[in-house]
Coordinates of C-alpha atoms and ligand atoms in Angstrom, one line a residue:
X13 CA -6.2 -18.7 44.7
X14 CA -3.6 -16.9 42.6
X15 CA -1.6 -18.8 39.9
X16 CA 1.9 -18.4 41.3
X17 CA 5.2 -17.9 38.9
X18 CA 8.6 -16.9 39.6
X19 CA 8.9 -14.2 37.4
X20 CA 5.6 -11.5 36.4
X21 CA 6.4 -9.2 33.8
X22 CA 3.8 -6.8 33.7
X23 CA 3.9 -5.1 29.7
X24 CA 4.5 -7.0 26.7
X25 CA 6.7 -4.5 24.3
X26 CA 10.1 -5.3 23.4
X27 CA 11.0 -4.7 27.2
X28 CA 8.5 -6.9 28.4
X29 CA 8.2 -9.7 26.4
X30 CA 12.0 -9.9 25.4
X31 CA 12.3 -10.3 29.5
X32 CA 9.9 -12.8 29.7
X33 CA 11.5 -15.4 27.1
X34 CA 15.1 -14.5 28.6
X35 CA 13.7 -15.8 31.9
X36 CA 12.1 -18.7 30.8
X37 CA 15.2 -20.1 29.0
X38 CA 16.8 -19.4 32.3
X39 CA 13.9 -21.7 33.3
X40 CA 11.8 -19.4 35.0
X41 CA 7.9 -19.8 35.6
X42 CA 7.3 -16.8 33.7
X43 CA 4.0 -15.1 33.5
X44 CA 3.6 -11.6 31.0
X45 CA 0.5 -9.3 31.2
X46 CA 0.0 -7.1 28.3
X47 CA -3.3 -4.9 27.5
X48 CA -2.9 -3.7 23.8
X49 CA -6.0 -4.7 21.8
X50 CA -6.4 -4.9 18.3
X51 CA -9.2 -4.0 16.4
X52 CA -11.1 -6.8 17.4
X53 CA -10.0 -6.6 20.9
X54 CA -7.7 -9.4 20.7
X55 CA -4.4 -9.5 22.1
X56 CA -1.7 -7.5 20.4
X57 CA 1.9 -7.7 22.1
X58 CA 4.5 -6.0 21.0
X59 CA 3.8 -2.6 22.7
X60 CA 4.3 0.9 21.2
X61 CA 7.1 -0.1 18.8
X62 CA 5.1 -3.1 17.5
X63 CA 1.9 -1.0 17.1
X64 CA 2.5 2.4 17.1
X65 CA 6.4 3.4 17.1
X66 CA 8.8 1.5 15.2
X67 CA 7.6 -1.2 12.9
X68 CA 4.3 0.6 11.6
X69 CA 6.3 4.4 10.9
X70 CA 9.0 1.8 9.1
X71 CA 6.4 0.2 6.9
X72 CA 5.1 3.9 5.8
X73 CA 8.4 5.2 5.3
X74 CA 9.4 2.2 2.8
X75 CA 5.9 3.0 1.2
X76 CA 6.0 6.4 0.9
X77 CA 9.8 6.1 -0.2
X78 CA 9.0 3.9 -3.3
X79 CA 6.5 6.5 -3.8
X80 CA 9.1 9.1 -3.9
X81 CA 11.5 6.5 -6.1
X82 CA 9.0 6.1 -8.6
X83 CA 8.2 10.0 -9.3
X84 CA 11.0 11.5 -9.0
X85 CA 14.0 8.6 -9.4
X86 CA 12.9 6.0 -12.1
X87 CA 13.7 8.4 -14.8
X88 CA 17.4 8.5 -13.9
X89 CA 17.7 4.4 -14.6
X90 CA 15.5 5.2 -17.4
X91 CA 12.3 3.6 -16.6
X92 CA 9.2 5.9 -17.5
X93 CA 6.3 5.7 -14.7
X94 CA 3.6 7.6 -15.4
X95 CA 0.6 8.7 -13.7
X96 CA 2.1 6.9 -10.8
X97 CA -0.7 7.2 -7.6
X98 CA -0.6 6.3 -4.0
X99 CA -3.6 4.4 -2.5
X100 CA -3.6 5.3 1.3
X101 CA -6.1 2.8 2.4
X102 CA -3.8 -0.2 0.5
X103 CA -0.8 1.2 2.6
X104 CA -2.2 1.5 5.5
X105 CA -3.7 -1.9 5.8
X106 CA -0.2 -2.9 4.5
X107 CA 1.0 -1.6 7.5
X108 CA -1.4 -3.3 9.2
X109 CA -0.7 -6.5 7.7
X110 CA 3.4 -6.1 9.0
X111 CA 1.9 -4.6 12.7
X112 CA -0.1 -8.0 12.8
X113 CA 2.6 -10.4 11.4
X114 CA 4.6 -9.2 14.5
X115 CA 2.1 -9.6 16.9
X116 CA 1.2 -13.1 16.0
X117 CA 5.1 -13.9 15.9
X118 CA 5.4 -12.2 19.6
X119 CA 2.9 -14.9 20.5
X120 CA 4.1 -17.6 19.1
X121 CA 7.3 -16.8 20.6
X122 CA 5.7 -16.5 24.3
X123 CA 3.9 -20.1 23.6
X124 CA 7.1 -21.4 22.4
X125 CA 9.3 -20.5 25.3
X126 CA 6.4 -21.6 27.5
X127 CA 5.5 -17.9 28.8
X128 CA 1.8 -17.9 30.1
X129 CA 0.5 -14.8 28.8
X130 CA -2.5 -12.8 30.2
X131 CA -4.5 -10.9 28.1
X132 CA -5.2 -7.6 30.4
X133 CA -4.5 -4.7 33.0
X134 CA -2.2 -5.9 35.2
X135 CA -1.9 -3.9 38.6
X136 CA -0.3 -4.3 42.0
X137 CA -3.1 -5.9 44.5
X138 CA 0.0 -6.2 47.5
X139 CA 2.3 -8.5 48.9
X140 CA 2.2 -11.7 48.7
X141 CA 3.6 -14.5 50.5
X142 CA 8.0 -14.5 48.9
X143 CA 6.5 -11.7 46.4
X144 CA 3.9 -9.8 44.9
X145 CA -0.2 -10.0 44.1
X146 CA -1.1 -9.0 40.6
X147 CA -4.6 -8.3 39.7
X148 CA -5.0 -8.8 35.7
X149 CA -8.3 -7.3 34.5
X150 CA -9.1 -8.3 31.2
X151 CA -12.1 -10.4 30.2
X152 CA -12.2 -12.1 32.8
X153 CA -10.3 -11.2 36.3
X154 CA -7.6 -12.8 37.4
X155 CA -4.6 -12.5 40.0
X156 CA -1.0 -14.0 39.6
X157 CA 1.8 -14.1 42.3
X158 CA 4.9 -13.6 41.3
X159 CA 8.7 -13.8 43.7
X160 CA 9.9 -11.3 41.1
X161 CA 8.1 -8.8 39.0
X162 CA 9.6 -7.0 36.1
X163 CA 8.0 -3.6 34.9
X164 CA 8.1 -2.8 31.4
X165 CA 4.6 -0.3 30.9
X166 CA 6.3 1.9 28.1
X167 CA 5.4 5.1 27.2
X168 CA 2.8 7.6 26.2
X169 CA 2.9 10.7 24.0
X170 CA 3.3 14.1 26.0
X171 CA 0.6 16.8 24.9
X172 CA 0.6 20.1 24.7
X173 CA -1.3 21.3 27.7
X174 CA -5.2 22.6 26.7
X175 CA -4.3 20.8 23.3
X176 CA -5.4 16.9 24.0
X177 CA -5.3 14.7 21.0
X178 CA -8.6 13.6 19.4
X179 CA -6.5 11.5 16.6
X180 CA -8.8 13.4 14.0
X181 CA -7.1 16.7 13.8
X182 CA -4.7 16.8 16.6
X183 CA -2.5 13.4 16.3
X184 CA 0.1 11.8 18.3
X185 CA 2.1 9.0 16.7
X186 CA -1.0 6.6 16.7
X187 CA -3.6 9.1 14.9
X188 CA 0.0 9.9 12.5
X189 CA 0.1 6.3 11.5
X190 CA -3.2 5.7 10.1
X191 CA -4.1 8.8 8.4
X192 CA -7.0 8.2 5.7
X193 CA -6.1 10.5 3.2
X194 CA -2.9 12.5 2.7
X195 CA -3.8 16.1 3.8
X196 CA -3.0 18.9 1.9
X197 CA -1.3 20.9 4.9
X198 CA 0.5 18.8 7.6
X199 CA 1.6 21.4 10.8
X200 CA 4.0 19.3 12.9
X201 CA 5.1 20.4 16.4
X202 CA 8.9 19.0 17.5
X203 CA 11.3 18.1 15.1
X204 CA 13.0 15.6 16.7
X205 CA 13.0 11.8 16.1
X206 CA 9.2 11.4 15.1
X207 CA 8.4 14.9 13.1
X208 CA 11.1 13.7 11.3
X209 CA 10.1 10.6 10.5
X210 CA 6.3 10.9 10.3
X211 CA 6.8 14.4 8.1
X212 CA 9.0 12.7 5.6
X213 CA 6.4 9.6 5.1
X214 CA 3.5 12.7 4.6
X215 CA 5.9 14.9 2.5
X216 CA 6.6 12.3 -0.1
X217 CA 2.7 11.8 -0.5
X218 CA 2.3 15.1 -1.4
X219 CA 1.4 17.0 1.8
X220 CA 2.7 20.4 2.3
X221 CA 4.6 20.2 5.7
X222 CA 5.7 22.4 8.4
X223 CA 7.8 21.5 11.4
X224 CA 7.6 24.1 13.7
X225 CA 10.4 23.3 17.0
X226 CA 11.3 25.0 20.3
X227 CA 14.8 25.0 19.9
X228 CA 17.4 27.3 18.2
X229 CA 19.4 24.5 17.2
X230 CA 18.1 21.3 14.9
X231 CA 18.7 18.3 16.4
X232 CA 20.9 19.5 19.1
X233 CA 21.8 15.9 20.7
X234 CA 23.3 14.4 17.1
X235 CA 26.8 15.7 15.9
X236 CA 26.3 19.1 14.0
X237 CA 28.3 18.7 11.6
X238 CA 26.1 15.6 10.7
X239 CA 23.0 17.6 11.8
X240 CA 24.2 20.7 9.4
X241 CA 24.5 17.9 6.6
X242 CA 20.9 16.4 7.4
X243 CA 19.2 19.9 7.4
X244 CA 20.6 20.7 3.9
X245 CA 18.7 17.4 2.4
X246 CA 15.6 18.3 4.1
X247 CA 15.3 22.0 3.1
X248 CA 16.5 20.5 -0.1
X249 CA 13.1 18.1 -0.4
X250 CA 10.9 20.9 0.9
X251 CA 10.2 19.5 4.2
X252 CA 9.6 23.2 5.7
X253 CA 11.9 23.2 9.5
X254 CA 11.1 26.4 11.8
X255 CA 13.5 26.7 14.9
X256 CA 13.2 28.8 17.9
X257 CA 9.6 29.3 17.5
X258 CA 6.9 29.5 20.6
X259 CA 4.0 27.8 19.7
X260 CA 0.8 30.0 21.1
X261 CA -3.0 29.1 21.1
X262 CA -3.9 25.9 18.9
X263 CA -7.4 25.8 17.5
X264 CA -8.7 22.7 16.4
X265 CA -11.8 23.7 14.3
X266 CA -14.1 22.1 11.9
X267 CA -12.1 22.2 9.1
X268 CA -8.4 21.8 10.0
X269 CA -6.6 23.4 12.7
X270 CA -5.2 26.7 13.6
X271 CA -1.5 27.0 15.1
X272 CA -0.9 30.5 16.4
X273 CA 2.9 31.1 16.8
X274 CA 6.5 33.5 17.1
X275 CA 9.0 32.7 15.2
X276 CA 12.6 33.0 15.7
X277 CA 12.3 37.0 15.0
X278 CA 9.6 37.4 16.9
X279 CA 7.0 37.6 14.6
X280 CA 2.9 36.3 15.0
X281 CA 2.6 33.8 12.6
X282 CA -0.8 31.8 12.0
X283 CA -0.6 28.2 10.6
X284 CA -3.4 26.5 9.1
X285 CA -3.1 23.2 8.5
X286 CA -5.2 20.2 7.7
X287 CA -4.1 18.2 10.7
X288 CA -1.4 18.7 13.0
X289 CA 0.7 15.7 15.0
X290 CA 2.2 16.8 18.0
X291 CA 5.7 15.2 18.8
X292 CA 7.3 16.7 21.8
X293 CA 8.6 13.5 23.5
X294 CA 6.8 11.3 25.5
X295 CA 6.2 10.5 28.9
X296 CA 6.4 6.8 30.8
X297 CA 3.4 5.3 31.6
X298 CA 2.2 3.9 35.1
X299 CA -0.9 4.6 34.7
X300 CA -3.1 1.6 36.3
X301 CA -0.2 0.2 38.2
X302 CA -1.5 1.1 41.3
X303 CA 2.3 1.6 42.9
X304 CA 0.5 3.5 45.9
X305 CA -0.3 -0.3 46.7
X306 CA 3.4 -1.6 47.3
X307 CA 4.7 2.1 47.8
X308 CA 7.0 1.8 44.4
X309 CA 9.0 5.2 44.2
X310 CA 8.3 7.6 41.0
X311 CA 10.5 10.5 40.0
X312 CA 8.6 14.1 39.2
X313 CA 8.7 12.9 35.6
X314 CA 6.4 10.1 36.4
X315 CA 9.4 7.7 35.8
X316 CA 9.7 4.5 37.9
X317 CA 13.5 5.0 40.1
X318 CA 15.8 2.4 39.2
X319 CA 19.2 2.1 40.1
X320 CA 22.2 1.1 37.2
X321 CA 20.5 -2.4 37.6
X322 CA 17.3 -1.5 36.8
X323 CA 16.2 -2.5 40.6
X324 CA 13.7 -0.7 41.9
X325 CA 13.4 0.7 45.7
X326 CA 11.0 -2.8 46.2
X327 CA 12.7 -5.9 46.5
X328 CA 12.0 -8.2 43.3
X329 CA 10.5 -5.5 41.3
X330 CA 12.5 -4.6 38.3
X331 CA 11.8 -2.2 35.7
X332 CA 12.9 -1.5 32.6
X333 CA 12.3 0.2 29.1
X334 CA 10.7 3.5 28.4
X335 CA 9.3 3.6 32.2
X336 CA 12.7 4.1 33.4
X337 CA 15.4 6.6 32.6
X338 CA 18.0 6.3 29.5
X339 CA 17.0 6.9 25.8
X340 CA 12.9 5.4 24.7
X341 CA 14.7 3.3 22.7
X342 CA 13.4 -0.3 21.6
X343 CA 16.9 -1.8 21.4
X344 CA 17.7 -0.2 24.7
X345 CA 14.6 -1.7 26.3
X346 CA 15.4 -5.0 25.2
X347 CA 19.0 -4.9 26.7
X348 CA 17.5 -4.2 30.3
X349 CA 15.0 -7.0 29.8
X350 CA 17.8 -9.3 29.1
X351 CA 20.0 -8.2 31.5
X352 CA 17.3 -8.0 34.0
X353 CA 16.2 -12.0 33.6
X354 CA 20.1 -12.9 34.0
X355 CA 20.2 -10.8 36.7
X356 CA 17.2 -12.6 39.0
X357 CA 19.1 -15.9 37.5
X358 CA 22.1 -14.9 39.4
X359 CA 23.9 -14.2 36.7
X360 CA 26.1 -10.6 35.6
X361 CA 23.8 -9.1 32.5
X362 CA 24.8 -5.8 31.7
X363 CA 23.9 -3.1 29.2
X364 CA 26.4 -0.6 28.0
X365 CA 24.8 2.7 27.6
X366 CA 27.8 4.1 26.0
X367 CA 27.2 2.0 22.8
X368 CA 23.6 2.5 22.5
X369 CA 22.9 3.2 19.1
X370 CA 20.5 5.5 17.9
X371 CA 19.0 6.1 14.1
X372 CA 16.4 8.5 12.5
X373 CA 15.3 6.7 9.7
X374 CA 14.6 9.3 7.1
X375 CA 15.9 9.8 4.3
X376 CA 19.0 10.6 4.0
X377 CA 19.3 8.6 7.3
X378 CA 21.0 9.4 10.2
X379 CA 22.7 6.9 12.4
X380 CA 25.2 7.5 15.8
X381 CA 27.3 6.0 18.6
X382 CA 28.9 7.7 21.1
X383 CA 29.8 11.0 21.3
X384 CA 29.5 13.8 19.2
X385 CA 32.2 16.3 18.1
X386 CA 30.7 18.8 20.8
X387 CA 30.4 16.3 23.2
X388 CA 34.3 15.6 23.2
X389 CA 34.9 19.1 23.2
X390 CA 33.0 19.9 26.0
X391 CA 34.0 17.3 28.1
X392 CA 38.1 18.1 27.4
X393 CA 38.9 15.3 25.1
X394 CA 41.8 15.3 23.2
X395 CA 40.1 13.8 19.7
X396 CA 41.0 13.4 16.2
X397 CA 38.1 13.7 13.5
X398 CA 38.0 11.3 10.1
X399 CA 35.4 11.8 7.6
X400 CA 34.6 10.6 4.2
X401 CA 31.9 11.8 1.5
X402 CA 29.0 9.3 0.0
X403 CA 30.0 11.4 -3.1
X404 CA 33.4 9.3 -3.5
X405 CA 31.8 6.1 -3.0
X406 CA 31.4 3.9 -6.2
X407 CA 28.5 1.9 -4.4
X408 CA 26.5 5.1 -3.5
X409 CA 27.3 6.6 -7.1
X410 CA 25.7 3.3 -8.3
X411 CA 22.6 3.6 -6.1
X412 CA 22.2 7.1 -7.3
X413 CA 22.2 8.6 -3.6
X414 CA 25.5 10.2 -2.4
X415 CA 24.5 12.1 0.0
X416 CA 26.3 12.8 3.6
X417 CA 29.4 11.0 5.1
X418 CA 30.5 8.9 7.9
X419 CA 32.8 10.7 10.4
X420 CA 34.8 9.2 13.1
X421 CA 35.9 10.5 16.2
X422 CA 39.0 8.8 17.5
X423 CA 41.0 9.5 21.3
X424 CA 44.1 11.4 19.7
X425 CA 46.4 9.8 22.1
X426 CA 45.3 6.1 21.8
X427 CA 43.2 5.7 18.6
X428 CA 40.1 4.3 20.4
X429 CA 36.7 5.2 18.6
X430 CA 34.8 7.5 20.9
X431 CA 32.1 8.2 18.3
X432 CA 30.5 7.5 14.9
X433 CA 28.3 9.6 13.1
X434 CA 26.9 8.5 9.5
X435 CA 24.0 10.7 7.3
X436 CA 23.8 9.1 4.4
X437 CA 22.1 5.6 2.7
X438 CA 21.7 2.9 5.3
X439 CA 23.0 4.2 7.5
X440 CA 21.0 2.3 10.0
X441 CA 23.1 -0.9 8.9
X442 CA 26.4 0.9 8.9
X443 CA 26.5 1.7 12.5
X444 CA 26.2 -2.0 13.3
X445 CA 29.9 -2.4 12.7
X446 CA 30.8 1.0 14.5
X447 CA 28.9 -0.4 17.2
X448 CA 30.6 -3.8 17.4
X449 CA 34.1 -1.8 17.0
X450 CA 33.0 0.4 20.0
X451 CA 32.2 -2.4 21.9
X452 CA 35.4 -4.1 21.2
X453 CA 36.8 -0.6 22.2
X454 CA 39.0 -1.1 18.8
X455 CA 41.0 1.8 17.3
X456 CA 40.4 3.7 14.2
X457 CA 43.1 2.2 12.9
X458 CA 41.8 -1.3 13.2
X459 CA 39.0 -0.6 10.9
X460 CA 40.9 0.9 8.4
X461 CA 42.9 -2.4 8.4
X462 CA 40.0 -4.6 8.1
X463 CA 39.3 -5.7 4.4
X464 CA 35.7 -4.4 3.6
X465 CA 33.8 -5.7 0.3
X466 CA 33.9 -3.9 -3.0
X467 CA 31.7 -2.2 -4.0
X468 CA 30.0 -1.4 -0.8
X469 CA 29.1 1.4 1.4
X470 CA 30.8 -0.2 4.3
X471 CA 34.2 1.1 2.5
X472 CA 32.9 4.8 3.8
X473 CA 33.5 3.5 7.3
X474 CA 36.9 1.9 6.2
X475 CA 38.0 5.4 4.7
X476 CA 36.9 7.9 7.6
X477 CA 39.2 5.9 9.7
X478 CA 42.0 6.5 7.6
X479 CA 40.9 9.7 7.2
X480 CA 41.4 9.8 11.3
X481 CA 45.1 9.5 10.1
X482 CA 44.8 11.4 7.3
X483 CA 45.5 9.1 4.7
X484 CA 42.3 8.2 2.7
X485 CA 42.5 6.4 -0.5
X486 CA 39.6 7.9 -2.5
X487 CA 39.0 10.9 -1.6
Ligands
FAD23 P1 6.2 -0.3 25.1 O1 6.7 -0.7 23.8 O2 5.5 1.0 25.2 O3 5.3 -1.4 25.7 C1 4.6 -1.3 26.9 C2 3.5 -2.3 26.9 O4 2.9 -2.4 28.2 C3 2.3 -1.9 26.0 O5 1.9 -3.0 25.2 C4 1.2 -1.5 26.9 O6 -0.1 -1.8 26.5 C5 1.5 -2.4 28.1 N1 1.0 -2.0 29.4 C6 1.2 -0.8 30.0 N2 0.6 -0.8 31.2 C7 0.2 -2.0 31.4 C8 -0.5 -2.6 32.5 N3 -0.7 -2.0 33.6 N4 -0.9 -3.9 32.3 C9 -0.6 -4.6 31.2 N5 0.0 -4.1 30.1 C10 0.4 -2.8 30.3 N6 12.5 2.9 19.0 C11 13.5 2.4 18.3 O7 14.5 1.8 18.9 N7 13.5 2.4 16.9 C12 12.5 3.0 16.2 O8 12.6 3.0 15.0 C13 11.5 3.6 16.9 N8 10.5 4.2 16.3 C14 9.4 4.7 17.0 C15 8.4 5.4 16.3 C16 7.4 5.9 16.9 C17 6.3 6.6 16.2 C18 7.3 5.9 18.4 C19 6.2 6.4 19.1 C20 8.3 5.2 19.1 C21 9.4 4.7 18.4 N9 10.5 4.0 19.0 C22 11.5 3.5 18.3 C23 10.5 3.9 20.5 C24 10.0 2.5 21.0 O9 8.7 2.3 20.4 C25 10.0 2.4 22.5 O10 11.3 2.8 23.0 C26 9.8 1.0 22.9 O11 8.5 0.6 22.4 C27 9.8 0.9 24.4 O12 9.5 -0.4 24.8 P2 8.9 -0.8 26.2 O13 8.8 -2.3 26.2 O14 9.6 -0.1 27.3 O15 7.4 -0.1 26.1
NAI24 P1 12.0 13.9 20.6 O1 12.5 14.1 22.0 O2 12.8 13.1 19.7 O3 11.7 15.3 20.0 C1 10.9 16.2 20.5 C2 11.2 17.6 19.9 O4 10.1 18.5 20.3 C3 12.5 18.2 20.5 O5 13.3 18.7 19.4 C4 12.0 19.3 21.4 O6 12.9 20.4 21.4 C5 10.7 19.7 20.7 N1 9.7 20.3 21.6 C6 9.4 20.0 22.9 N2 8.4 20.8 23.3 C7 8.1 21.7 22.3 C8 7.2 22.8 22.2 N3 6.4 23.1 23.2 N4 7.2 23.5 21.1 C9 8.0 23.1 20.0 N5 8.9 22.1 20.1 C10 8.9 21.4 21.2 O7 10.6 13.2 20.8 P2 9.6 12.6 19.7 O8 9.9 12.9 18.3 O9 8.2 12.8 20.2 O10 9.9 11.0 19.9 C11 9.8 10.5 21.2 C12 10.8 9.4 21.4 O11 10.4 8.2 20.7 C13 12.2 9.7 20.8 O12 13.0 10.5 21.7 C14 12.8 8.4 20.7 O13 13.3 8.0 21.9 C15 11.6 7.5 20.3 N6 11.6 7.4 18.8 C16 12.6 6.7 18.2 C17 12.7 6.5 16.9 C18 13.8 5.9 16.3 O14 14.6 5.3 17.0 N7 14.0 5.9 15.0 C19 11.6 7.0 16.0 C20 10.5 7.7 16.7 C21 10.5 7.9 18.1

């Protein structure tokens, strides 16, 4: 006999579980299956971001970035450290420390809002009387029922094909995070949102690295003015970018690996590195579902269909997150789940893809919201720009890091703020209030009348929107 809930939510990341406490406050029976072990094969919800994407890369950057503040900053502010060393292990298993901290909290937040979880596979077994069977193979075996079922199985990391990932030599974002020893020569492939990220936390240890991307253009999705300004810090701290290359035969040998490639001018080129993460997107992950059982539609990408709703072609089966289309964003995935739960509740929730923000969180970081200054043009948008320099802001003189801008992007006929586009020091908290503006669908000119504290970096935002009407005060 199956236990029997209203709601199953099969995956326990930040879509998952965040849709499992949203329908139990709605007062839901909620049920959520998730799989993740830890190393001693305990539970471990939170998903890719808790274990493997977001909080564990954030950790190493803000280790790796002391590292770089201590060697090459103190001096400025006059403190002498010398002989100043990195012990990998101690930061890894302080990453560790954080990863666990947020699994434990995920569970006490599941127990709190009364959310049975199941340590396990879960996997559609067929219909069930009003619903669907789950099988949950863990431990023991189980099976649930469940009227609705919300799917939220994340993501995996695409590889190249013939080059599979052993997590020795040839890393994805898993074997990236937990690195014993920083290697001497790092080869990256993509330099999108995780070569970024992962070859910045390796760079400031000391590795040599070399990011070695498909596409003319870096960064092609963020504004390129911002992206021109990003590029300029990076080849500024060494971090080696190739575009337009065609990566070739990959030989992962003994002692490192070989990357065989041309480069933008058509030349062979051989890279050997010491390990080489490959981060070429990712693809979402039904693997174990067992849809064939219910007949759940998949696109050709593997992706589970889903309409704006996130409904799937099965009545009561939702999905949502990294397993469905939009950006593999945790944020994003925790909007569906939301909206999802207050959907089955009869309610209207809703997720505005339009205000999504995104942010790379190197350093200088990048942050964004809505659309870029090729965007506009391309879709026939009468805009006016605003920027304003880091350079002029007393607050970022003070912290000693001026680099990049914030730019705004205003409708040139009624102010509105179509898009804003910050490189520069947290800019990961700045977008915040372009994102609350957005969503408020304020003007430029309403920020610019809005009082921000002195000295902050918040008063960059203030002055690109007068700088939308050309009348900045600092610059
Ligand atoms: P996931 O987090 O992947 O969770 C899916 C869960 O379902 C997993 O626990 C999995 O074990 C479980 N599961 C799968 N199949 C089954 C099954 N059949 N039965 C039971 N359980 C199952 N995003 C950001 O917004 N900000 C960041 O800073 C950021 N950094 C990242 C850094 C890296 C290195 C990576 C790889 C990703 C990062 N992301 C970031 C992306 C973010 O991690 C994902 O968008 C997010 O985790 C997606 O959430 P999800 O709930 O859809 O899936
Ligand atoms: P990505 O899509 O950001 O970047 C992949 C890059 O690899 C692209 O620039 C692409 O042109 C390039 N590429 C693809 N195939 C290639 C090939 N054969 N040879 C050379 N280059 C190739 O994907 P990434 O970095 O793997 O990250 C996956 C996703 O995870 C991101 O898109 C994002 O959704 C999420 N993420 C989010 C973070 C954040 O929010 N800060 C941090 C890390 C990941």
């Amino acid at each position: 006999m199956s236990k029997q809930f209203d709601v199953v939510v099969i995956g326990g990341g930040p879509g998952g579980y965040i849709a499992a406490i949203r329908a139990a406050q709605l007062g839901f029976q909620v049920a959520c299956i998730d799989e993740w072990k830890n190393a001693a094969g305990g539970p471990a919800p939170g998903g890719t971001c808790t274990n493997v994407g977001c909080i564990p890369s954030k950790a190493l950057l803000q280790s790796s970035e002391h590292f770089e503040h201590a060697n090459h900053h103190f001096a400025d502010h006059g403190i002498t450290a010398k002989d100043v060393k990195m012990d990998v292990s101690k930061m890894i298993a302080r990453k560790d420390t954080v990863v666990k901290q947020n699994n434990d909290g995920i569970l006490y937040l599941l127990k709190k809002n009364k959310v049975t979880f199941f340590h396990g596979r879960g996997s559609f077994a067929g219909q069930a009387e009003g619903g669907y069977e789950i099988k949950v193979a863990g431990k023991t075996e189980e099976s649930v029922s469940g009227k609705h079922v919300i799917i939220a199985t994340g993501s995996n990391a695409r590889a190249l094909p013939g080059t599979p990932f052993d997590e020795v030599n040839v890393l994805s974002n898993d074997g990236a995070l937990r690195l014993g020893g920083v290697p001497k020569k790092l080869a990256l492939i993509g330099s999108g949102v995780i070569g970024l990220e992962m070859g910045s936390v390796w760079r400031r240890l000391g590795a040599e690295v070399t990011i070695l991307e498909g596409l003319p253009t870096f960064l092609g999705a963020v504004d390129e003015q911002i992206a021109k300004e990003a590029k300029k810090a990076f080849d500024k701290q060494g971090l080696k970018i190739e575009l337009g290359v065609k990566v070739g035969e990959i030989v992962n040998g003994k002692k490192g690996v070989t990357v065989n490639y041309t480069n933008a001018k058509g030349e062979a080129v051989v890279l050997d590195a010491d390990k080489l993460i490959i981060s070429i997107g990712r693809v979402p992950n039904t693997i174990g579902l067992n849809t064939e059982a219910v007949g759940l539609q998949l696109d050709e990408r593997g992706a589970i269909v889903v309409d704006g709703d996130c409904k799937t072609n099965l009545p009561g089966v939702w999905a949502v997150g990294d397993v469905v289309r939009g950006p593999m964003l945790a944020h994003k995935a925790e909007e569906e789940g939301v909206a999802v739960a207050e959907r089955i509740a009869g309610q209207h929730g809703h997720v505005n893809f339009n205000t999504i923000p995104w942010v790379i969180y190197t350093s200088p970081e990048i942050a964004w919201v809505g659309r870029t200054e090729q965007q506009l043009k391309a879709d026939g948008v009468a805009y006016k720009a605003g920027s304003f320099p880091f350079l002029a802001n007393g607050r970022a003189r003070a912290l000693g890091d001026t680099t990049g801008m914030v730019k705004m992007l205003a409708d040139a006929t009624t102010d509105e703020i179509l898009g804003v586009h910050i490189v520069g020091p947290q800019a990961s908290e700045l977008i915040a209030e372009a994102v609350v503006a957005m969503e408020f669908r304020a003007s430029a000119e309403d920020i610019a009348r809005i009082c921000h504290a002195h000295p902050s970096l918040s008063e960059a935002t203030k002055e690109a929107a007068l700088a939308v009407d050309k009348r900045t005060l600092n610059f």
